[in-house]
Coordinates of C-alpha atoms in Angstrom, one line a residue:
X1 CA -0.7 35.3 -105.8
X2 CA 1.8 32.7 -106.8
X3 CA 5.3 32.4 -104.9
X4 CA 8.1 33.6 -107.2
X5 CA 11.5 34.9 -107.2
X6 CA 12.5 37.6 -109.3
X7 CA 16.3 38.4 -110.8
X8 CA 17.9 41.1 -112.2
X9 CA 21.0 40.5 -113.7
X10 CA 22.8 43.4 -114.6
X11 CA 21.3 47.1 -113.5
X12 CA 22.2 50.0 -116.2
X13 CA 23.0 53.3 -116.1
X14 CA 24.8 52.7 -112.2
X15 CA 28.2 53.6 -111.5
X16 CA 29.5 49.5 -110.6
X17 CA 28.2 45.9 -110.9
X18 CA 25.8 44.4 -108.7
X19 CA 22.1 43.0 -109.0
X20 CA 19.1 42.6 -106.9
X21 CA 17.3 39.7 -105.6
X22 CA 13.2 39.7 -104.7
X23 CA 11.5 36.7 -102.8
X24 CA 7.6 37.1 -102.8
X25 CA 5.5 34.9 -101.1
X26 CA 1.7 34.8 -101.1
X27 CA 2.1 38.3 -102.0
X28 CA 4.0 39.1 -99.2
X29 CA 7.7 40.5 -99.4
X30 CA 9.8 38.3 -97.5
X31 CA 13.6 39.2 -98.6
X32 CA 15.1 41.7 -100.3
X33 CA 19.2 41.6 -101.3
X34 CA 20.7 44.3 -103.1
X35 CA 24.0 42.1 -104.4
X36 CA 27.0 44.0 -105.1
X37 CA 29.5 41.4 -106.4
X38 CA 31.6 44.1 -108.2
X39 CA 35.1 42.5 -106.7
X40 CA 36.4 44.0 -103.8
X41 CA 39.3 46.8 -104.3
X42 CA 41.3 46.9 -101.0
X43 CA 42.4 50.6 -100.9
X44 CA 42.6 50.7 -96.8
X45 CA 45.0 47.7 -97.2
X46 CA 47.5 49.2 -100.2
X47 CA 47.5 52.5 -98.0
X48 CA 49.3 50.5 -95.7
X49 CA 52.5 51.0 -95.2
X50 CA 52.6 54.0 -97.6
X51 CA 54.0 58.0 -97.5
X52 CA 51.0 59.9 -96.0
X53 CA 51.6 62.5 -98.8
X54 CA 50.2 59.7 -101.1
X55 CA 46.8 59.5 -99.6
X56 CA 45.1 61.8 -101.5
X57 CA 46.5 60.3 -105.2
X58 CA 45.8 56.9 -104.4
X59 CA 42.7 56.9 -102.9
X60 CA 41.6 59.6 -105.7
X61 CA 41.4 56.2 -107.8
X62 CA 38.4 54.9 -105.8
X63 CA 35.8 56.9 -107.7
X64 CA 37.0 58.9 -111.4
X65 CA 33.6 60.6 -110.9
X66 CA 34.2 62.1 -107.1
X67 CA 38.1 61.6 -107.2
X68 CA 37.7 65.3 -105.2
X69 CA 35.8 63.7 -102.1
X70 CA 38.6 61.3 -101.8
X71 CA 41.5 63.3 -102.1
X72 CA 40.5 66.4 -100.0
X73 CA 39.0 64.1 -96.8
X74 CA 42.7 62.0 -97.2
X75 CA 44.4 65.6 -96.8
X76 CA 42.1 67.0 -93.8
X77 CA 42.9 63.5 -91.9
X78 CA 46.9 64.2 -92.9
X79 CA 46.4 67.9 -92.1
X80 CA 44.9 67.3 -88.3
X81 CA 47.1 64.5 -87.3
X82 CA 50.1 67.3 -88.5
X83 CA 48.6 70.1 -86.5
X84 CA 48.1 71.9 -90.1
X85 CA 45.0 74.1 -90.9
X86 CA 44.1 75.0 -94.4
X87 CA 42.7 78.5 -94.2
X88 CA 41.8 81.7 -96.4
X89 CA 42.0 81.4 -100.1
X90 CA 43.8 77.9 -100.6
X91 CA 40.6 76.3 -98.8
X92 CA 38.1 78.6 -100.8
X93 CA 40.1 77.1 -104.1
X94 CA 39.4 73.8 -102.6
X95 CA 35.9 74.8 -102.2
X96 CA 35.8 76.1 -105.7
X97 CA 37.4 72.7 -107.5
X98 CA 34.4 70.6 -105.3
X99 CA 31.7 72.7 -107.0
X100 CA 32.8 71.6 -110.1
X101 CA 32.6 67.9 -109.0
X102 CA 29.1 68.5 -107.6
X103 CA 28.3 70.0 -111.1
X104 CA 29.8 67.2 -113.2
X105 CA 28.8 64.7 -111.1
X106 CA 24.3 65.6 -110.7
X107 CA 24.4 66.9 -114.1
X108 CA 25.8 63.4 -114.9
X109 CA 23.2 61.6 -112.9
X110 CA 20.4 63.9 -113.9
X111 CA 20.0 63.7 -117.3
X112 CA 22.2 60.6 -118.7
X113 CA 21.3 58.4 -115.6
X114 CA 17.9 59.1 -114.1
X115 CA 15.7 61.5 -116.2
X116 CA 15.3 58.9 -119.1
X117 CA 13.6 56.8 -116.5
X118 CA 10.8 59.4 -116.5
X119 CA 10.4 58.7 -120.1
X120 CA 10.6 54.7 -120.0
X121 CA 13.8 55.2 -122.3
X122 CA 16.9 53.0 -122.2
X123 CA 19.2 56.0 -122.5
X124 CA 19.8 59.3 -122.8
X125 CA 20.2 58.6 -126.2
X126 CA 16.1 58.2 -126.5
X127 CA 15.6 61.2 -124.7
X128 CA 17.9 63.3 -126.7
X129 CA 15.6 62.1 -129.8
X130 CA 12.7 63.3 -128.4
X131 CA 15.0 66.7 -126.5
X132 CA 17.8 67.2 -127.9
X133 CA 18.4 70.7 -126.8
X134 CA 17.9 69.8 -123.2
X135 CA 20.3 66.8 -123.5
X136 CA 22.6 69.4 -125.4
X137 CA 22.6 72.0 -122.4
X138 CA 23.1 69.2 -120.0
X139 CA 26.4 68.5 -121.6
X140 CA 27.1 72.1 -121.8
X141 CA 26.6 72.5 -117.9
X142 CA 28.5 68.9 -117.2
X143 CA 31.4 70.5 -119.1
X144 CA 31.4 73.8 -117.0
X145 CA 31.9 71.7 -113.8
X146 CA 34.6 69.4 -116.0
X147 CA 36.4 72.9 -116.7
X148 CA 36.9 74.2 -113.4
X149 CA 37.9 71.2 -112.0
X150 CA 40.6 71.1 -115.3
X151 CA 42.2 74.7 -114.2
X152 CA 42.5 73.9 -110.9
X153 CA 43.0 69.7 -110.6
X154 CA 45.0 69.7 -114.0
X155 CA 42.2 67.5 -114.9
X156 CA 39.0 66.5 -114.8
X157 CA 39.3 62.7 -113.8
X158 CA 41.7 62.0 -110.8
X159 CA 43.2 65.3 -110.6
X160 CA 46.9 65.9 -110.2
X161 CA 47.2 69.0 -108.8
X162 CA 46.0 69.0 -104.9
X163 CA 48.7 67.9 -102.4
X164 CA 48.3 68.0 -98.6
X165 CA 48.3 71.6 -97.4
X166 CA 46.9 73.2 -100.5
X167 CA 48.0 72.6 -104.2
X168 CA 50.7 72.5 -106.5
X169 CA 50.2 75.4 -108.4
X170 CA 47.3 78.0 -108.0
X171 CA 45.8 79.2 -111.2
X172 CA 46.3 82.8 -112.3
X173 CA 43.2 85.5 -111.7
X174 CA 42.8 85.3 -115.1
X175 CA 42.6 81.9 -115.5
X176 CA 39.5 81.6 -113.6
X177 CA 37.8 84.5 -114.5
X178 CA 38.0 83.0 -117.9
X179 CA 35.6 80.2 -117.2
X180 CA 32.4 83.2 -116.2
X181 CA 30.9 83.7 -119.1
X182 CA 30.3 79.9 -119.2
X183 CA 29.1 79.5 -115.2
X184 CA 26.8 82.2 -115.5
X185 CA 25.3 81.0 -118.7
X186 CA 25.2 77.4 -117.1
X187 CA 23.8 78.9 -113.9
X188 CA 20.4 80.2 -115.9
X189 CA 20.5 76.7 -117.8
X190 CA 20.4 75.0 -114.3
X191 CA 17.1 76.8 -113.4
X192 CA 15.9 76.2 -117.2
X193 CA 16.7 72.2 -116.2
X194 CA 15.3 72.6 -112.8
X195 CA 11.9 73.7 -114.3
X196 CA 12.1 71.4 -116.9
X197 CA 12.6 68.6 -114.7
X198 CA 9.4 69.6 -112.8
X199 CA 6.8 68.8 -114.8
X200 CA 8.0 65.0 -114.6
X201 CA 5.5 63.4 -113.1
X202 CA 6.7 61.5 -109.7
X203 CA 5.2 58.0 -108.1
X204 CA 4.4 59.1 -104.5
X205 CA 6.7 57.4 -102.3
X206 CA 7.7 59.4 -99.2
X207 CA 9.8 57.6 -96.5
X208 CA 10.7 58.3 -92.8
X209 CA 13.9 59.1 -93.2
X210 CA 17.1 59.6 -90.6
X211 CA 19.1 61.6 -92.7
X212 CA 22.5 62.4 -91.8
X213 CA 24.7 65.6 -93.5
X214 CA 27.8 67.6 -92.2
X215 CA 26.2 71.1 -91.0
X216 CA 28.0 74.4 -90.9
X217 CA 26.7 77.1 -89.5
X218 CA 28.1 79.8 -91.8
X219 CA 27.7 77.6 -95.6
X220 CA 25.9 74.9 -96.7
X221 CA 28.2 72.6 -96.3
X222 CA 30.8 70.3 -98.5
X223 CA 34.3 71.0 -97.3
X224 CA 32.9 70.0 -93.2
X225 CA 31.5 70.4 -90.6
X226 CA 29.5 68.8 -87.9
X227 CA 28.1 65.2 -88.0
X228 CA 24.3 66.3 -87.8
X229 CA 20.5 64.4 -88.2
X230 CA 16.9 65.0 -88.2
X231 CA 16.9 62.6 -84.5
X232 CA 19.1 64.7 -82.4
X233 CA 22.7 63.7 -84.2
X234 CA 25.2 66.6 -83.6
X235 CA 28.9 65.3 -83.3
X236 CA 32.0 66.7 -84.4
X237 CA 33.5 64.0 -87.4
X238 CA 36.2 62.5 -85.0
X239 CA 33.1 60.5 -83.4
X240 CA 31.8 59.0 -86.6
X241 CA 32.9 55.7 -85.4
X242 CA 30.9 56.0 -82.3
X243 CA 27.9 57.2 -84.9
X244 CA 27.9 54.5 -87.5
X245 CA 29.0 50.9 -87.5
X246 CA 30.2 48.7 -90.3
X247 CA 29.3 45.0 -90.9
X248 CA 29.8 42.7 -93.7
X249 CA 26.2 40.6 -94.9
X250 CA 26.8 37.8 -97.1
X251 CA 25.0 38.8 -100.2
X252 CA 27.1 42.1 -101.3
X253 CA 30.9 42.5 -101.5
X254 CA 30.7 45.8 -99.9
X255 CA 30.4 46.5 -96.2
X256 CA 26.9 47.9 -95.2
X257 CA 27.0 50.7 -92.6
X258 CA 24.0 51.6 -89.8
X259 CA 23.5 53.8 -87.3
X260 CA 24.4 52.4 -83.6
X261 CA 21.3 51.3 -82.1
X262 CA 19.3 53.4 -84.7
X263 CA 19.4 51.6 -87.8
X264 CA 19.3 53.1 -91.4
X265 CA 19.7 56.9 -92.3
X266 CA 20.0 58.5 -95.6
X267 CA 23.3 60.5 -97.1
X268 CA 23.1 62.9 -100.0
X269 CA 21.1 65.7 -101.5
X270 CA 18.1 64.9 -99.5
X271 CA 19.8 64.7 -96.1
X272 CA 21.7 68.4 -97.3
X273 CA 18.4 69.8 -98.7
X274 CA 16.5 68.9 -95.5
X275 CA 19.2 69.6 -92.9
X276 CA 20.7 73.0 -94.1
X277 CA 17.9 74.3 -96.3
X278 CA 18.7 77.5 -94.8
X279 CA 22.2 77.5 -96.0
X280 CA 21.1 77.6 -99.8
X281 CA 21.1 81.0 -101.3
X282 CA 18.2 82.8 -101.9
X283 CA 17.7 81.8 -106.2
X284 CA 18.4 78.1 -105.3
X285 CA 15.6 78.4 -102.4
X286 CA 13.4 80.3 -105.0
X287 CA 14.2 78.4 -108.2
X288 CA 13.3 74.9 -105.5
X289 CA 9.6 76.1 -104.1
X290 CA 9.7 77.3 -108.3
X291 CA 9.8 73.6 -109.4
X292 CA 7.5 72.5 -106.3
X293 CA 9.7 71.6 -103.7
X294 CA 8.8 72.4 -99.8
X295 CA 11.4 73.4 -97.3
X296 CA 11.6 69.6 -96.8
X297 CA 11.4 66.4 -99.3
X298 CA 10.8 62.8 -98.2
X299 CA 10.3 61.1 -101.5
X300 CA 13.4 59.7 -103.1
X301 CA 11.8 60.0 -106.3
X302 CA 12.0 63.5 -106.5
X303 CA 16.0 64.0 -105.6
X304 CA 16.6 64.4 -108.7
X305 CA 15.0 68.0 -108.1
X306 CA 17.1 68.1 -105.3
X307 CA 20.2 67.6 -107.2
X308 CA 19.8 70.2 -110.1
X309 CA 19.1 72.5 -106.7
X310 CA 22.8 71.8 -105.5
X311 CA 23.7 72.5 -109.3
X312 CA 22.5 76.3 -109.2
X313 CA 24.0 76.7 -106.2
X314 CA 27.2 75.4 -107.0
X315 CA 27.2 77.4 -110.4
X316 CA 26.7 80.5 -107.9
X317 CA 28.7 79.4 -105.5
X318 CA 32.0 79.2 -108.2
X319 CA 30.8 82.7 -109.4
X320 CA 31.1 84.3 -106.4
X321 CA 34.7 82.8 -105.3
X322 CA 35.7 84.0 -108.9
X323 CA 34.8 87.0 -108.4
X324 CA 36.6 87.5 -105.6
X325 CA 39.4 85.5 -106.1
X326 CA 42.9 87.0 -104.9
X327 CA 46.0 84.4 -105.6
X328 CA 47.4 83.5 -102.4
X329 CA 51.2 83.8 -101.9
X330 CA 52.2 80.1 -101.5
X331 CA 50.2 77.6 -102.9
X332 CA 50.7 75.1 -100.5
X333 CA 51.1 75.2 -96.3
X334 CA 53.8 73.1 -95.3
X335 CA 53.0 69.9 -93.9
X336 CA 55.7 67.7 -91.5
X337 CA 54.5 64.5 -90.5
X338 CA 54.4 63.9 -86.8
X339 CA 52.6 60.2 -84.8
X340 CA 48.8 60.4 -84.4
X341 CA 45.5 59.3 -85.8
X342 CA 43.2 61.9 -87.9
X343 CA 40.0 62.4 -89.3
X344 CA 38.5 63.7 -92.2
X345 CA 34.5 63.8 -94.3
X346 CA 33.6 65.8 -97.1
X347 CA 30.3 66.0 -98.6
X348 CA 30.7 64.4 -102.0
X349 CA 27.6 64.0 -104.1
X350 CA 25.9 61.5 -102.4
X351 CA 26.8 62.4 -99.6
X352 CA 29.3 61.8 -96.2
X353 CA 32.6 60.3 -97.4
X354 CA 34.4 59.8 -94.2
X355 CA 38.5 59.2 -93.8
X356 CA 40.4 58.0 -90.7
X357 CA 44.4 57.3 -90.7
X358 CA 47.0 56.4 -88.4
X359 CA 50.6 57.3 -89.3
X360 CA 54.0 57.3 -87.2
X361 CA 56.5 59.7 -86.8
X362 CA 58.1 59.1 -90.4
X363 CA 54.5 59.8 -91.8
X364 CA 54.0 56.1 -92.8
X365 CA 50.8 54.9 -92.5
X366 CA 49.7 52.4 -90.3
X367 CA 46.1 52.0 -90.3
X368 CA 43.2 53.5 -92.2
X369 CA 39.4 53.6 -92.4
X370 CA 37.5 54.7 -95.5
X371 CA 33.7 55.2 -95.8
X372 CA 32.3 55.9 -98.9
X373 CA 28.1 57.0 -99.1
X374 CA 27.0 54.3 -101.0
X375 CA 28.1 51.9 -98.0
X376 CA 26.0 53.6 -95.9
X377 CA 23.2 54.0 -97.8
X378 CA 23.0 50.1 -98.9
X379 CA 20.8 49.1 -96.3
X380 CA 18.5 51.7 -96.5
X381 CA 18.0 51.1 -100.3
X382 CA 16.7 48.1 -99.3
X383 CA 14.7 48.8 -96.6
X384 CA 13.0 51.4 -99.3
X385 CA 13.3 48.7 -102.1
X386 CA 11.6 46.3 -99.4
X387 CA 8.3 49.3 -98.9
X388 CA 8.1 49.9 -102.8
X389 CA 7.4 46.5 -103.6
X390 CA 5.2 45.1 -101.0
X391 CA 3.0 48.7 -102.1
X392 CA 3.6 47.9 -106.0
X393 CA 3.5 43.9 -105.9
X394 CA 1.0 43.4 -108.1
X395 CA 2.8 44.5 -110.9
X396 CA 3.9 42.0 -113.6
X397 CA 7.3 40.8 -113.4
X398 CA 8.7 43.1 -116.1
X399 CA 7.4 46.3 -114.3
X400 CA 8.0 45.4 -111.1
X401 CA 12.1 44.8 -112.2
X402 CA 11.7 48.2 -114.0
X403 CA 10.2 50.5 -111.0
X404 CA 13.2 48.4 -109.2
X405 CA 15.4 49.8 -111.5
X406 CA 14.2 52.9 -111.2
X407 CA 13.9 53.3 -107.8
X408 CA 17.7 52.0 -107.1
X409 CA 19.3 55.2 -109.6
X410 CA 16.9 57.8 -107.6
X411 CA 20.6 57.1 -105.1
X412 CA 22.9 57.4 -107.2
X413 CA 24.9 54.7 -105.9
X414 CA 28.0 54.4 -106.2
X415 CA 29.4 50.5 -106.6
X416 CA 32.7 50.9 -107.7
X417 CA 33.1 53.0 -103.9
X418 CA 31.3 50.9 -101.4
X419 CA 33.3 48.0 -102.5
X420 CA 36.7 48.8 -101.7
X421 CA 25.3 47.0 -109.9
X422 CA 21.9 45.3 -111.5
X423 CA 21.1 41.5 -111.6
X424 CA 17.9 41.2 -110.3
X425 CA 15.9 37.9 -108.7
X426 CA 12.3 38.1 -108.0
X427 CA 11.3 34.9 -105.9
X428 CA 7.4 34.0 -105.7
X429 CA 7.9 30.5 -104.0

């Protein structure tokens, strides 16, 4: 086989800029560079220097499709250097606004993003020819997960209304039990999408994955939890920096993170699905072995089952706080700032989003560390970028960039993020 390199220039239907670059030679796969050029955005550095109440607001403006993960990791770090803990039904509503994110956010991914490379479409707008009620439900269910995060956040992009300690206002009982109706028709139309989604047929690709997830022993978890893996991980978040290192490689504007001595691991619905299976209820465990899952999943192909599995759970999961939702009698805990360094991780949609801040005694802050998934999961894109070609490199230039593509958005990655995406460069020298 001829020696070639092979470009993509722009990647569509990714949240970000960046490209990827292929060098072939004799058939053999000898680099792989997944380029994120998307400038950088310097968040840790305007933090500096700033109230810690403002954490959560500014660094809400990293991502306006996980603004939640962002703002409620800020306010754990605040809370725990403050010797504040956010209990009872002010955390649940935090729980609550993060199921709507989940819900916007797969839904998103799902069906405008990923399922019209199942078709070989170049948008949701082919697929909605060809399904137009499926496309339609998919917007109804994105909206559901818009709504709740509108009566609790205010709105739904970069919400306005959390504040360290709890919110600014807590919505009326009838304010939430207004948005039912629509959950529990959307949680049906999740298992409807689930088995729809199904019958797709998936390339086999399984990987040997390290996948890393907060665990909680009593939910599956989102708002925390333990630092766990498949390979013995199980650390409480304060030692993520003694879990995962940062360094920069010259071919992407955003940092790449690794496991110390381990190498790459995997964030996001497959690390959750695989690690704290158990924690699903029992329809999203049914609905999953429904549509063909196992109690595990290796190919990255098929998170996109995954995904719409966290969607019919988080559709249940906001029924149920609904349900038996009581308005608390402050909506916020007082929070006084005190010296200290503090730690918080969420478990946005794909996956870990890790916070640590140091403030003085006048709550200013003086240092902070920010780690969105994406960051962490760059490297093992391209180790799994690096396996799918060499397996698939006798394709012709124009599929080859295509199953690229393709295999890139099974991650969901998040550019915009990780550089605080696709050009693409085939090389057959």
């Amino acid at each position: 086989m001829k020696n070639k390199t092979l470009k993509i220039d722009i990647l569509a239907r990714v949240e970000g800029e960046g490209g990827l670059k292929l060098k072939i030679s004799n058939g053999i796969v000898k680099d792989v560079q997944l380029k994120i050029y998307e400038p950088p955005r310097f968040f840790e550095a305007f933090l500096r220097g700033r109230d810690f109440r403002e954490a959560p607001d500014i660094t809400s403006r990293i991502c306006g499709i996980c603004p939640i993960a962002y703002q409620l990791g800020a306010s754990q770090a605040m809370e725990e250097i403050c010797g504040v803990k956010v209990e009872g039904q002010l955390k649940t509503l935090r729980r609550l606004i993060y199921t709507g994110e989940w819900i916007e956010s797969h839904v998103l991914h799902a069906f405008m993003l990923n399922a019209p490379d199942f078709f070989e479409a170049g948008s949701v707008i082919h697929l909605a020819q060809v399904y137009p009620e499926v496309v339609k439900n998919a917007l109804r269910m994105k909206k559901a997960g818009n709504e709740i995060m509108i009566v609790l956040g205010g709105r739904e992009i970069h919400p306005v209304n959390l504040r360290l300690g709890g919110f600014y206002k807590v919505p009326k009982k009838r304010e939430l039990r207004a948005l039912l109706e629509e959950i529990k028709w959307s949680k049906q139309a999740a298992v409807d999408a689930l088995m729809f989604i199904s019958k797709f047929e998936f390339p086999e690709f399984k990987q040997n994955y390290e996948f890393l997830a907060l665990s909680d022993p009593d939910e599956y978890a989102i708002l925390g939890g333990r630092l766990v893996s498949n390979c013995g991980i199980n650390l409480p978040v304060n030692e993520y920096d003694n879990c995962l290192v940062e360094e920069h490689v010259p071919h992407s504007t955003a940092l790449h993170s690794h496991l110390k001595g381990a190498g790459t691991c995997l964030l996001g619905p497959l690390a959750r699905y695989n690690l704290n299976f158990e924690q699903l209820t029992p329809l999203a465990k049914e609905t999953a072995f429904n549509a063909g899952l196992g109690r595990h999943c290796y190919n990255p192909f098929k998170s996109i089952l995954v995904r719409m599995v966290e969607v019919i759970y988080a559709f249940e999961e906001a029924e149920r706080i609904i349900e038996a939702y009581e308005e608390p009698g402050s909506p916020a805990i007082e929070v006084k700032p005190r010296a200290g360094t503090g730690y918080g991780a969420t478990e946005a949609p794909r996956g870990i989003c890790y916070h640590r801040y140091t403030i003085d005694d006048n709550g200013i802050i003086q240092d902070s560390k920010i780690v969105a998934p994406t960051s962490v999961n760059q490297s093992r894109i391209e180790k799994d970028l690096w396996d799918l070609v060499q397996a698939n490199v006798g394709l012709t230039d124009e599929k080859l960039k295509f199953f690229c593509e393709r295999a890139i958005r099974n991650y969901d990655p998040c550019i915009s993020c990780s550089t605080h995406f696709l050009t693409m460069d085939i090389e057959r020298d």
